[in-house]
Tab-separated table of N, CA, C and O in Angstrom:
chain	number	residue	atom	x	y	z
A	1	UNK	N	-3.827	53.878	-18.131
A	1	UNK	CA	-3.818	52.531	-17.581
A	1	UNK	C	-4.906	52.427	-16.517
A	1	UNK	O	-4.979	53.216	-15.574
A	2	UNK	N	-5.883	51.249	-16.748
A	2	UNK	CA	-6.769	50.973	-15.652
A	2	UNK	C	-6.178	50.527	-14.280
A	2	UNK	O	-5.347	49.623	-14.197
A	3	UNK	N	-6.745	51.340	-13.023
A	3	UNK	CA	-6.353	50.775	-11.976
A	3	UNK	C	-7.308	49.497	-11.720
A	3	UNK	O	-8.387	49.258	-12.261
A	4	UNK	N	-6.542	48.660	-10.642
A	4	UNK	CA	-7.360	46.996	-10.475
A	4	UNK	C	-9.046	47.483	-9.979
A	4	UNK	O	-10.056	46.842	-10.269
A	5	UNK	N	-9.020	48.404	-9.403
A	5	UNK	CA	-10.786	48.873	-8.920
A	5	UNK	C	-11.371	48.862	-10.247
A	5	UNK	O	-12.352	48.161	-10.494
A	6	UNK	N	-10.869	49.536	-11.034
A	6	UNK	CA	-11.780	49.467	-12.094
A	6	UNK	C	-12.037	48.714	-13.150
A	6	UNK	O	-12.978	48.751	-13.942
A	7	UNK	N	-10.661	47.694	-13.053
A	7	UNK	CA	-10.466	46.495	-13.922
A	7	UNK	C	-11.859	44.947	-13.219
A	7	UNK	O	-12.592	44.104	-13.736
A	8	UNK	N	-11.588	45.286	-12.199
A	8	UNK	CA	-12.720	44.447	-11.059
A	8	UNK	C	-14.043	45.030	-11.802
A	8	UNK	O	-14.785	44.501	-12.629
A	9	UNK	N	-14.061	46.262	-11.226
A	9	UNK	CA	-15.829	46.911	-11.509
A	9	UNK	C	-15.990	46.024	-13.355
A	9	UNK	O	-16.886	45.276	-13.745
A	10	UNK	N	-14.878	46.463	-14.025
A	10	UNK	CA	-15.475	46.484	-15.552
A	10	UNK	C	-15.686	44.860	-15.858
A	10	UNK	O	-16.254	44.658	-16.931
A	11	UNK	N	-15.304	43.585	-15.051
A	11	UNK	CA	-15.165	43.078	-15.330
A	11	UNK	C	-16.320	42.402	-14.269
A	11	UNK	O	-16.811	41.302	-14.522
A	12	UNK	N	-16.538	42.846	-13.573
A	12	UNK	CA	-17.821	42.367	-12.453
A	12	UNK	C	-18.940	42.569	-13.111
A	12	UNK	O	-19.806	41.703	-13.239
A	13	UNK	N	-19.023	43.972	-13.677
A	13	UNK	CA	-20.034	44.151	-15.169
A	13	UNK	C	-20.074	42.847	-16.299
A	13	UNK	O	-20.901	41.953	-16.481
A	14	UNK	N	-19.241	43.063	-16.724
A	14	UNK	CA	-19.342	41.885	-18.235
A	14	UNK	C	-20.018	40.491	-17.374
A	14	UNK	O	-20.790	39.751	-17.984
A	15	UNK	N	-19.700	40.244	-16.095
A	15	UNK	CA	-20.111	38.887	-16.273
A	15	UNK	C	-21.468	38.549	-15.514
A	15	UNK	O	-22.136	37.525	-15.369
A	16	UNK	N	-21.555	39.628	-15.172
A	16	UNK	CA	-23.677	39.697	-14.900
A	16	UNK	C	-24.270	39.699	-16.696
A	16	UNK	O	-25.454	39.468	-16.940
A	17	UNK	N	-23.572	39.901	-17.464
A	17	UNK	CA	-24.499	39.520	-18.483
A	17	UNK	C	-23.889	38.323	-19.933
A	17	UNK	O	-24.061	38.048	-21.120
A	18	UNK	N	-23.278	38.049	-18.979
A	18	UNK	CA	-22.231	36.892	-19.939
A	18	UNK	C	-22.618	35.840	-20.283
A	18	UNK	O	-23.124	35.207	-19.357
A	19	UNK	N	-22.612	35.352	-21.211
A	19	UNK	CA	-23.046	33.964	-21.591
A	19	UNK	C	-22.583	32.994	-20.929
A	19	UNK	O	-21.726	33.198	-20.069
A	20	UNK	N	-23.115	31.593	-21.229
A	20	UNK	CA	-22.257	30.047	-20.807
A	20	UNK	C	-20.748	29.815	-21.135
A	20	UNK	O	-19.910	29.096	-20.590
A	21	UNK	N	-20.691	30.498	-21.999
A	21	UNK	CA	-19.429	30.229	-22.764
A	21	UNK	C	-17.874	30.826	-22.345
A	21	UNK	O	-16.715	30.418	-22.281
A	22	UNK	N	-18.704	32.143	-22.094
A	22	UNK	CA	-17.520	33.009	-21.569
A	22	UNK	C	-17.032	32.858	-19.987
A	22	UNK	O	-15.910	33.120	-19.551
A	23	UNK	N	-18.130	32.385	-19.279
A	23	UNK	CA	-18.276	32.174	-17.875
A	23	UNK	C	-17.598	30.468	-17.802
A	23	UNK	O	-17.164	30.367	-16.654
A	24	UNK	N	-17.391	29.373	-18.421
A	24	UNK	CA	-16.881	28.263	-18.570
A	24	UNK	C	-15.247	29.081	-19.058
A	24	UNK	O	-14.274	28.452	-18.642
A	25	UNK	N	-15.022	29.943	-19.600
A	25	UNK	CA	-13.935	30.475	-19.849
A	25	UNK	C	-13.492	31.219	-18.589
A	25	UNK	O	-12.339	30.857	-18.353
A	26	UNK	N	-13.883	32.046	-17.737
A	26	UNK	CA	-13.677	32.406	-16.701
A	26	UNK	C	-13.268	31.463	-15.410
A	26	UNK	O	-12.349	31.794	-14.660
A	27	UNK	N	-14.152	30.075	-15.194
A	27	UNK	CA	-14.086	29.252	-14.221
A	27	UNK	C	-12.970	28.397	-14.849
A	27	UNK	O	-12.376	27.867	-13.909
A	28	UNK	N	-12.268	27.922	-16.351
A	28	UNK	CA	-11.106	27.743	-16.712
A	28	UNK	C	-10.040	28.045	-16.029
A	28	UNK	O	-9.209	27.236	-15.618
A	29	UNK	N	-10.018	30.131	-15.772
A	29	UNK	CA	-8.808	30.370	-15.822
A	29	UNK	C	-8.906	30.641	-14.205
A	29	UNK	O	-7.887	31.111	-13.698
A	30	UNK	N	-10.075	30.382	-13.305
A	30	UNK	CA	-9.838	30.650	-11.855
A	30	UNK	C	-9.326	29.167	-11.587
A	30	UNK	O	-8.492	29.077	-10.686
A	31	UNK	N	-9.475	28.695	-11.844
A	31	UNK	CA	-9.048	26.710	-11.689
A	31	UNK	C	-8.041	26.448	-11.877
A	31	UNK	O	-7.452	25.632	-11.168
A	32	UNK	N	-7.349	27.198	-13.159
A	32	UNK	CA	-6.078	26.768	-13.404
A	32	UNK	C	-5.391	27.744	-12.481
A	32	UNK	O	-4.356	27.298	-11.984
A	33	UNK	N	-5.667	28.755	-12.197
A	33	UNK	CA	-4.985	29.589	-10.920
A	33	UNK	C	-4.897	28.919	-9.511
A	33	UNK	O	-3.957	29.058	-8.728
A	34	UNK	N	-5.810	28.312	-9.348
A	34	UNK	CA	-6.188	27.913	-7.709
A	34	UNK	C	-5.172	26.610	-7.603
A	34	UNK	O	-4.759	26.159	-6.535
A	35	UNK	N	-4.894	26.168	-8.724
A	35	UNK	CA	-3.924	25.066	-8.926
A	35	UNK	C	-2.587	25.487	-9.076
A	35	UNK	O	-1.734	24.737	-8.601
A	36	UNK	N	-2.221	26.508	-9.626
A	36	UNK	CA	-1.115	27.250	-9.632
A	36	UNK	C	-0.498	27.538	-8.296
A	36	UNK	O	0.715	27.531	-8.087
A	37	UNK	N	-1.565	27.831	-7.276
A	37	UNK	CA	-1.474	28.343	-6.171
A	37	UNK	C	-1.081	27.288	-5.064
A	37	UNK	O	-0.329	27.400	-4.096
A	38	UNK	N	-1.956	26.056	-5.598
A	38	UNK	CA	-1.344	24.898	-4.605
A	38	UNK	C	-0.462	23.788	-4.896
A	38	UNK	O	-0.415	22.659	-4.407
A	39	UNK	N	0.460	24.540	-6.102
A	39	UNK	CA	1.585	23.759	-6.091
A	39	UNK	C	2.587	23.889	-5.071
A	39	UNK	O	2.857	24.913	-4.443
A	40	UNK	N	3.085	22.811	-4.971
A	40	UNK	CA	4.341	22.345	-4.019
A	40	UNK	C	4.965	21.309	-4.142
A	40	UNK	O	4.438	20.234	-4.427
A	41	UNK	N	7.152	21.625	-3.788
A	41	UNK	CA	7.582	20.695	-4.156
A	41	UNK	C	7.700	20.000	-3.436
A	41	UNK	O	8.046	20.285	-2.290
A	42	UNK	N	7.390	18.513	-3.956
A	42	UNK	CA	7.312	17.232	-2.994
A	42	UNK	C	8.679	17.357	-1.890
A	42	UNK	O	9.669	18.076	-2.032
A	43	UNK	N	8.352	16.358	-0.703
A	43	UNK	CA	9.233	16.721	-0.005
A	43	UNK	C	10.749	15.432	-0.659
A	43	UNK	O	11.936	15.562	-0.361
A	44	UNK	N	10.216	14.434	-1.461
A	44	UNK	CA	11.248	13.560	-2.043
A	44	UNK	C	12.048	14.519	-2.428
A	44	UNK	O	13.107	14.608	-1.806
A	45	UNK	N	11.764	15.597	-3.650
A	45	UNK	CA	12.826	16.041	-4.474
A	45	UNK	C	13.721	16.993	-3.481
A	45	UNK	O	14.825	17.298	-3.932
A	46	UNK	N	13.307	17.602	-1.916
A	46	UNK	CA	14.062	18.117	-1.257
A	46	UNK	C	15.460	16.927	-0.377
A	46	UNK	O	16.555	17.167	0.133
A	47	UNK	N	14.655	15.669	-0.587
A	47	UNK	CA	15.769	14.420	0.145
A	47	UNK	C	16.482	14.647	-0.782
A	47	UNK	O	17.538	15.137	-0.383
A	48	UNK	N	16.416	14.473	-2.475
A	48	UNK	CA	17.405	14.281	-3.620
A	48	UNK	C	18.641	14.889	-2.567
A	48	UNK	O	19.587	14.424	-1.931
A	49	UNK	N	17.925	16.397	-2.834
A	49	UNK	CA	18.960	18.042	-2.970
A	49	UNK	C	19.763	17.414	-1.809
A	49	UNK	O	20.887	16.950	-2.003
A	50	UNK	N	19.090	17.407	-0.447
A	50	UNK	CA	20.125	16.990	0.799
A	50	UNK	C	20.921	15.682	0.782
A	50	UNK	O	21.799	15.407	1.599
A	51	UNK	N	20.477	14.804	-0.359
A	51	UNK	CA	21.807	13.550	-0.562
A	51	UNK	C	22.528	14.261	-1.294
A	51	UNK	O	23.614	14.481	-0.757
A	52	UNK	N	22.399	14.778	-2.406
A	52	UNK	CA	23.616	15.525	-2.905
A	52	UNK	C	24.621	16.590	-2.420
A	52	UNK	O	25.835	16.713	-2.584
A	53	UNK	N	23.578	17.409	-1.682
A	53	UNK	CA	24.783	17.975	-1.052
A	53	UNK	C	25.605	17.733	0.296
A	53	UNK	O	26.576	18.394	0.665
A	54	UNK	N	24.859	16.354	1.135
A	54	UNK	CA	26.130	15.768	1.613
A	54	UNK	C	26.829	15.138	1.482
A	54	UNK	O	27.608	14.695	2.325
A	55	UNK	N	26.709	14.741	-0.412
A	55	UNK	CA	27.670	14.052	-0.825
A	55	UNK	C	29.081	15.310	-1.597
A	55	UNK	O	30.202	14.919	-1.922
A	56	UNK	N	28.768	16.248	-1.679
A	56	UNK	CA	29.509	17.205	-2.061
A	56	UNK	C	30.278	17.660	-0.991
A	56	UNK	O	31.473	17.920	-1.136
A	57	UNK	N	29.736	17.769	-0.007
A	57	UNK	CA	29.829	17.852	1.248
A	57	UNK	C	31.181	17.054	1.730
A	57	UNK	O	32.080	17.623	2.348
A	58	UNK	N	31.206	15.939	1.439
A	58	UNK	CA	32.208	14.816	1.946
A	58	UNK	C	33.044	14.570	0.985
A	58	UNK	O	33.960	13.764	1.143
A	59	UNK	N	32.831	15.291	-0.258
A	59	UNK	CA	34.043	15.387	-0.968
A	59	UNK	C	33.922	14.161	-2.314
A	59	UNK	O	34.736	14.049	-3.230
A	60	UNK	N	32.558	13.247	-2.091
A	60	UNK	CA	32.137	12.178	-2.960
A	60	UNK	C	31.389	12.373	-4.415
A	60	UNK	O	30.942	11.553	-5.217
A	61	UNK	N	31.454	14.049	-4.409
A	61	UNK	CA	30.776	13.997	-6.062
A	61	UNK	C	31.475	15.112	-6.590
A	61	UNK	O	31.855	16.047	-5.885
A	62	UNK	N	31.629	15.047	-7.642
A	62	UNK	CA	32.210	16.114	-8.888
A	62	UNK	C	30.996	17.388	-8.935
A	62	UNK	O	29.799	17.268	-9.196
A	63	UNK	N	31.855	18.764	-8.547
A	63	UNK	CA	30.766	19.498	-9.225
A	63	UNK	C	32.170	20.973	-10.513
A	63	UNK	O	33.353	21.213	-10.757
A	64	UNK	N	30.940	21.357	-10.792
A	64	UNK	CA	31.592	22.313	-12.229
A	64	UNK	C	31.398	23.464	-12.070
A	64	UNK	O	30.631	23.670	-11.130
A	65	UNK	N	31.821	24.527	-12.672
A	65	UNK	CA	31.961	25.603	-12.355
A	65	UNK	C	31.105	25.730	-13.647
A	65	UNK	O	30.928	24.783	-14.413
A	66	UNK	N	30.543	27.084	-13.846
A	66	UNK	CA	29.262	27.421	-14.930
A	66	UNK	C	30.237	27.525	-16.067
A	66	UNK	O	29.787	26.909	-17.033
A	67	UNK	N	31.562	28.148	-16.349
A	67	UNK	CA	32.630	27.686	-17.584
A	67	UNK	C	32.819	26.222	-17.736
A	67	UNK	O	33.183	25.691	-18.786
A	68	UNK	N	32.574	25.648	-16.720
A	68	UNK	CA	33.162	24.499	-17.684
A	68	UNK	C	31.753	23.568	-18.100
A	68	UNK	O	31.706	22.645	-18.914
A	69	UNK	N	30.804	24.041	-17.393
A	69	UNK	CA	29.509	23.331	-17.464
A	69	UNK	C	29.376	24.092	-19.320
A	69	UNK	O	29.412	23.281	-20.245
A	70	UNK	N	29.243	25.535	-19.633
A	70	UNK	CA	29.265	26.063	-20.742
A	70	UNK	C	30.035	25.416	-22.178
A	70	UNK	O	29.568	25.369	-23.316
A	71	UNK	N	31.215	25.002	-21.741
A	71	UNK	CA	32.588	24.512	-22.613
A	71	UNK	C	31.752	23.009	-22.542
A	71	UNK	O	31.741	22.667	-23.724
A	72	UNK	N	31.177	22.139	-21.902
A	72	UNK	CA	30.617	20.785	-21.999
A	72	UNK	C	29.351	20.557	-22.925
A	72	UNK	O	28.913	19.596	-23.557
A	73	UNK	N	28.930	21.972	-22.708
A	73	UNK	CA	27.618	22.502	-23.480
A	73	UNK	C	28.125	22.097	-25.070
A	73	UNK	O	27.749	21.149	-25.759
A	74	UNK	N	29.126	23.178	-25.393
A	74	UNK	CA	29.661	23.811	-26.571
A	74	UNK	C	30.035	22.251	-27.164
A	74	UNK	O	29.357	21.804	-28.089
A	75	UNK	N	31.080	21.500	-26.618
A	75	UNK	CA	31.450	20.270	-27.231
A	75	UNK	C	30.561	19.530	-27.463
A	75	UNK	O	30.492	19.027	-28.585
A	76	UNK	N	29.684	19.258	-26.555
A	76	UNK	CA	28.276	18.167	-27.276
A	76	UNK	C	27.370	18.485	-28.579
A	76	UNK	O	26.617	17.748	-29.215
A	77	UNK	N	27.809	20.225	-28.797
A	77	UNK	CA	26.909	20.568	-29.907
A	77	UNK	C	28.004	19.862	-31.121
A	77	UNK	O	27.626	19.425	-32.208
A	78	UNK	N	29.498	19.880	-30.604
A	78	UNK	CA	30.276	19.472	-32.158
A	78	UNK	C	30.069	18.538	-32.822
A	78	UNK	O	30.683	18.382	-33.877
């Protein structure tokens, strides 16, 4: 198994002599990383979570236990 030093070196190689093609393939997958990286969840969907759970909280919403959420599963397939 290559360690990352040498996965870097072998790959710092290939792209000093790389074509357009492969290098548009490279700046692909650093882009879609750098975006990966600056995801975050909005702060709305954290209000959702905190209305719901002070509505659970106060005793105003139904919640299920993972059996019966499973058994609700099972009947909708009948």
């Amino acid at each position: 198994m290559e360690s990352t030093v040498d996965i870097r070196k072998r790959i710092h190689e290939f792209i000093d002599s790389a074509d357009e093609r492969i290098l548009r393939i490279f700046k692909g997958i650093i882009d879609a990383e750098e975006e990966e990286d600056n995801y975050s969840v909005p702060d709305s969907h954290y209000d959702v979570i905190n209305e719901r759970r002070e509505k659970y909280i106060k005793g105003e919403s139904k919640s299920y236990t993972w059996e019966e959420i499973q058994e609700k599963a099972k009947s909708a397939l009948k």
